[in-house]
mmCIF file of C-alpha atoms in Angstrom:
data_model
loop_
_atom_site.group_PDB
_atom_site.id
_atom_site.type_symbol
_atom_site.label_atom_id
_atom_site.label_comp_id
_atom_site.label_asym_id
_atom_site.label_seq_id
_atom_site.Cartn_x
_atom_site.Cartn_y
_atom_site.Cartn_z
ATOM 1 C CA MET A 3 1.654 -11.986 -8.005
ATOM 2 C CA LEU A 4 0.119 -8.507 -7.675
ATOM 3 C CA HIS A 5 2.184 -6.694 -10.341
ATOM 4 C CA SER A 6 -0.049 -5.035 -12.961
ATOM 5 C CA ARG A 7 -3.155 -6.893 -11.848
ATOM 6 C CA ALA A 8 -6.471 -5.743 -10.381
ATOM 7 C CA ILE A 9 -6.620 -5.134 -6.653
ATOM 8 C CA VAL A 10 -10.250 -4.523 -5.709
ATOM 9 C CA GLU A 11 -11.576 -2.652 -2.668
ATOM 10 C CA VAL A 12 -14.486 -4.379 -0.926
ATOM 11 C CA THR A 13 -16.604 -3.626 2.132
ATOM 12 C CA ASN A 14 -18.396 -6.945 2.701
ATOM 13 C CA ALA A 15 -18.148 -10.688 2.081
ATOM 14 C CA GLU A 16 -20.518 -10.667 -0.910
ATOM 15 C CA GLN A 17 -18.414 -8.065 -2.741
ATOM 16 C CA ALA A 18 -15.264 -10.042 -1.879
ATOM 17 C CA LYS A 19 -16.617 -13.236 -3.460
ATOM 18 C CA ILE A 20 -17.757 -11.360 -6.586
ATOM 19 C CA ALA A 21 -14.362 -9.653 -6.940
ATOM 20 C CA GLU A 22 -12.531 -12.967 -6.571
ATOM 21 C CA GLN A 23 -14.747 -14.621 -9.196
ATOM 22 C CA ALA A 24 -14.182 -11.650 -11.533
ATOM 23 C CA GLY A 25 -10.420 -12.205 -11.419
ATOM 24 C CA ALA A 26 -9.110 -9.848 -8.729
ATOM 25 C CA CYS A 27 -5.635 -10.848 -7.571
ATOM 26 C CA CYS A 28 -6.030 -9.238 -4.135
ATOM 27 C CA LEU A 29 -8.708 -7.543 -2.038
ATOM 28 C CA ILE A 30 -8.436 -4.369 0.001
ATOM 29 C CA VAL A 31 -10.947 -4.639 2.824
ATOM 30 C CA SER A 32 -12.269 -1.291 4.019
ATOM 31 C CA ASP A 33 -14.864 -0.203 6.534
ATOM 32 C CA PRO A 34 -18.149 0.727 4.839
ATOM 33 C CA SER A 35 -19.091 3.134 7.642
ATOM 34 C CA GLN A 36 -15.971 5.295 7.274
ATOM 35 C CA ARG A 37 -16.354 8.442 5.212
ATOM 36 C CA GLY A 38 -13.343 10.702 4.799
ATOM 37 C CA ILE A 39 -11.125 9.218 7.502
ATOM 38 C CA SER A 40 -9.841 5.754 6.671
ATOM 39 C CA CYS A 41 -9.749 3.551 9.761
ATOM 40 C CA MET A 42 -9.008 -0.127 10.085
ATOM 41 C CA PRO A 43 -12.167 -2.181 9.424
ATOM 42 C CA ASP A 44 -13.701 -4.363 12.109
ATOM 43 C CA PRO A 45 -11.536 -7.499 12.575
ATOM 44 C CA SER A 46 -14.669 -9.697 12.427
ATOM 45 C CA LEU A 47 -15.391 -8.397 8.890
ATOM 46 C CA ILE A 48 -11.798 -9.116 7.867
ATOM 47 C CA LYS A 49 -11.962 -12.655 9.287
ATOM 48 C CA GLU A 50 -15.304 -13.310 7.552
ATOM 49 C CA ILE A 51 -13.891 -12.267 4.180
ATOM 50 C CA LYS A 52 -10.660 -14.167 4.795
ATOM 51 C CA HIS A 53 -12.653 -17.383 5.328
ATOM 52 C CA ILE A 54 -14.565 -17.184 2.036
ATOM 53 C CA VAL A 55 -11.865 -16.159 -0.459
ATOM 54 C CA LEU A 56 -8.584 -17.747 -1.500
ATOM 55 C CA ILE A 57 -6.847 -14.610 -2.797
ATOM 56 C CA PRO A 58 -4.665 -12.356 -0.594
ATOM 57 C CA ILE A 59 -6.211 -9.741 1.664
ATOM 58 C CA MET A 60 -4.785 -6.241 2.149
ATOM 59 C CA VAL A 61 -6.020 -3.880 4.865
ATOM 60 C CA ASN A 62 -5.191 -0.246 5.652
ATOM 61 C CA ALA A 63 -3.608 0.693 8.942
ATOM 62 C CA ARG A 64 -3.503 4.404 9.730
ATOM 63 C CA LEU A 65 -0.177 6.256 9.706
ATOM 64 C CA GLY A 66 1.781 5.430 12.828
ATOM 65 C CA HIS A 67 -0.933 3.223 14.348
ATOM 66 C CA PHE A 68 1.289 0.247 15.107
ATOM 67 C CA ILE A 69 -1.427 -1.371 17.286
ATOM 68 C CA GLU A 70 -3.687 -1.600 14.215
ATOM 69 C CA ALA A 71 -0.820 -3.227 12.319
ATOM 70 C CA GLN A 72 -0.243 -5.692 15.176
ATOM 71 C CA ILE A 73 -3.939 -6.644 15.166
ATOM 72 C CA LEU A 74 -3.901 -7.116 11.390
ATOM 73 C CA GLU A 75 -0.802 -9.281 11.549
ATOM 74 C CA ALA A 76 -2.311 -11.357 14.381
ATOM 75 C CA ILE A 77 -5.449 -12.156 12.351
ATOM 76 C CA GLY A 78 -3.378 -13.268 9.371
ATOM 77 C CA ILE A 79 -3.642 -10.428 6.864
ATOM 78 C CA ASP A 80 -1.480 -10.959 3.783
ATOM 79 C CA TYR A 81 -0.493 -7.278 3.312
ATOM 80 C CA ILE A 82 -0.789 -4.126 5.404
ATOM 81 C CA ASP A 83 -1.161 -0.806 3.597
ATOM 82 C CA GLU A 84 -0.106 2.079 5.837
ATOM 83 C CA SER A 85 -2.683 4.535 4.555
ATOM 84 C CA GLU A 86 -2.160 8.248 4.003
ATOM 85 C CA ALA A 87 -5.903 8.807 3.707
ATOM 86 C CA ILE A 88 -6.106 10.853 6.921
ATOM 87 C CA ALA A 89 -2.974 12.970 6.587
ATOM 88 C CA LEU A 90 -0.005 13.629 4.389
ATOM 89 C CA ALA A 91 3.118 11.605 5.047
ATOM 90 C CA ASP A 92 4.899 12.479 8.290
ATOM 91 C CA GLU A 93 8.462 11.222 8.238
ATOM 92 C CA ASP A 94 8.548 10.877 12.039
ATOM 93 C CA ASN A 95 5.387 8.825 12.596
ATOM 94 C CA PHE A 96 5.378 5.874 10.213
ATOM 95 C CA ILE A 97 5.079 2.363 11.615
ATOM 96 C CA ASN A 98 8.458 0.661 11.997
ATOM 97 C CA LYS A 99 7.823 -2.029 9.398
ATOM 98 C CA HIS A 100 11.013 -3.899 10.318
ATOM 99 C CA ASN A 101 9.269 -5.104 13.506
ATOM 100 C CA PHE A 102 6.637 -7.055 11.519
ATOM 101 C CA CYS A 103 6.602 -10.307 9.556
ATOM 102 C CA CYS A 104 3.626 -9.222 7.438
ATOM 103 C CA PRO A 105 4.711 -7.266 4.324
ATOM 104 C CA PHE A 106 3.740 -3.601 4.066
ATOM 105 C CA VAL A 107 2.505 -1.858 0.949
ATOM 106 C CA PHE A 108 2.717 1.878 0.546
ATOM 107 C CA GLY A 109 1.490 4.349 -2.037
ATOM 108 C CA CYS A 110 3.803 6.893 -3.600
ATOM 109 C CA GLU A 111 3.638 9.621 -6.201
ATOM 110 C CA ASN A 112 7.348 9.885 -7.039
ATOM 111 C CA HIS A 113 10.628 7.994 -6.712
ATOM 112 C CA GLY A 114 11.698 9.993 -3.650
ATOM 113 C CA GLU A 115 8.631 8.786 -1.740
ATOM 114 C CA ALA A 116 9.179 5.265 -3.075
ATOM 115 C CA LEU A 117 12.772 5.190 -1.819
ATOM 116 C CA SER A 118 11.706 6.566 1.584
ATOM 117 C CA ARG A 119 9.001 3.911 1.973
ATOM 118 C CA VAL A 120 11.429 1.114 0.986
ATOM 119 C CA ARG A 121 13.949 2.464 3.522
ATOM 120 C CA GLU A 122 11.189 2.312 6.167
ATOM 121 C CA GLY A 123 10.631 -1.356 5.320
ATOM 122 C CA ALA A 124 7.851 -1.389 2.727
ATOM 123 C CA ALA A 125 7.933 -4.620 0.725
ATOM 124 C CA MET A 126 5.870 -3.268 -2.155
ATOM 125 C CA ILE A 127 5.086 0.161 -3.568
ATOM 126 C CA ARG A 128 1.872 1.090 -5.319
ATOM 127 C CA ILE A 129 1.780 4.105 -7.587
ATOM 128 C CA GLN A 130 -1.065 6.503 -6.904
ATOM 129 C CA GLY A 131 -2.439 9.723 -8.298
ATOM 130 C CA ASP A 132 -3.248 12.661 -6.085
ATOM 131 C CA LEU A 133 -4.161 12.073 -2.445
ATOM 132 C CA SER A 134 -7.498 13.867 -2.735
ATOM 133 C CA GLY A 135 -9.238 10.678 -3.883
ATOM 134 C CA SER A 136 -10.413 12.355 -7.077
ATOM 135 C CA GLY A 137 -9.926 9.165 -9.097
ATOM 136 C CA ASN A 138 -7.775 11.038 -11.609
ATOM 137 C CA VAL A 139 -6.407 8.115 -13.624
ATOM 138 C CA ALA A 140 -4.310 10.420 -15.826
ATOM 139 C CA GLU A 141 -2.420 11.641 -12.739
ATOM 140 C CA THR A 142 -1.783 8.049 -11.656
ATOM 141 C CA VAL A 143 -0.493 7.075 -15.123
ATOM 142 C CA LYS A 144 1.759 10.170 -15.173
ATOM 143 C CA ASN A 145 3.175 9.234 -11.754
ATOM 144 C CA MET A 146 3.660 5.600 -12.773
ATOM 145 C CA ARG A 147 5.602 6.582 -15.894
ATOM 146 C CA ALA A 148 7.733 9.041 -13.936
ATOM 147 C CA VAL A 149 8.580 6.560 -11.156
ATOM 148 C CA THR A 150 9.355 3.666 -13.495
ATOM 149 C CA GLY A 151 11.478 5.971 -15.675
ATOM 150 C CA GLN A 152 13.412 7.206 -12.647
ATOM 151 C CA ILE A 153 13.936 3.625 -11.451
ATOM 152 C CA ARG A 154 15.299 2.726 -14.907
ATOM 153 C CA ILE A 155 17.778 5.611 -14.622
ATOM 154 C CA LEU A 156 18.861 4.494 -11.141
ATOM 155 C CA ASN A 157 19.315 0.906 -12.371
ATOM 156 C CA ASN A 158 21.628 2.111 -15.128
ATOM 157 C CA ILE A 159 23.916 4.327 -13.042
ATOM 158 C CA ASP A 160 27.546 3.342 -13.458
ATOM 159 C CA GLU A 161 28.911 1.952 -10.219
ATOM 160 C CA ASP A 162 31.891 4.313 -10.358
ATOM 161 C CA LYS A 163 29.558 7.340 -10.510
ATOM 162 C CA GLY A 164 27.376 6.149 -7.648
ATOM 163 C CA LEU A 165 24.689 8.379 -6.222
ATOM 164 C CA ASN A 166 26.696 11.538 -6.904
ATOM 165 C CA TRP A 167 25.463 11.228 -10.498
ATOM 166 C CA VAL A 168 21.856 11.787 -9.355
ATOM 167 C CA GLY A 169 22.688 15.146 -7.802
ATOM 168 C CA SER A 170 24.748 16.441 -10.717
#
C-alpha cells in the first residue's frame, strides 16, 4: 500500500485533510513545537487527525523509548517509525519490536542497516538520504539504488553458496 507512494508529514488536522485529499497514502504526524529533537507528538493531536482521515497514520517514537511506542500502539497508530532524528543508531537501545502488534518502519541508508532493522523486527524499511535533514534528494536516490541493487544480488545468491558468497 505504501510502496513508491507519497507519505506526507503533517503537524495539524487541517494539513492532514489537505494531504489526504491530495492523494497521500499515509501521514506522518509530528509535533509542530519540536525543533531539532524529534519527540512523539501529543496523543490528543494524533487522535484528532486519526478521526478525520481514512488513510494510515505513522508516528515517530524516539530510539529506545518503548513507552512512547506502547502509547502509540494503545491509541491505534497504523505504523510506528523509530526515529533516528535525535541520535545515530545505537545497536543496544532499539525498541524490541517483537513485543508489539503495531508494525514498525525504520529508515536506512544501506543494506546492512536494512538487514539489522529487519532482524530487530521492522516490518518495513524506508530509504533515506543523510541524517542531517538537508533534504538532499540525490543522496536518497543514490541510497535507494544501492539498497535495491544489493537486495537483488542477495535474492540471486545460489543456495549452495549461501552467505559465504557475500564475504568473498
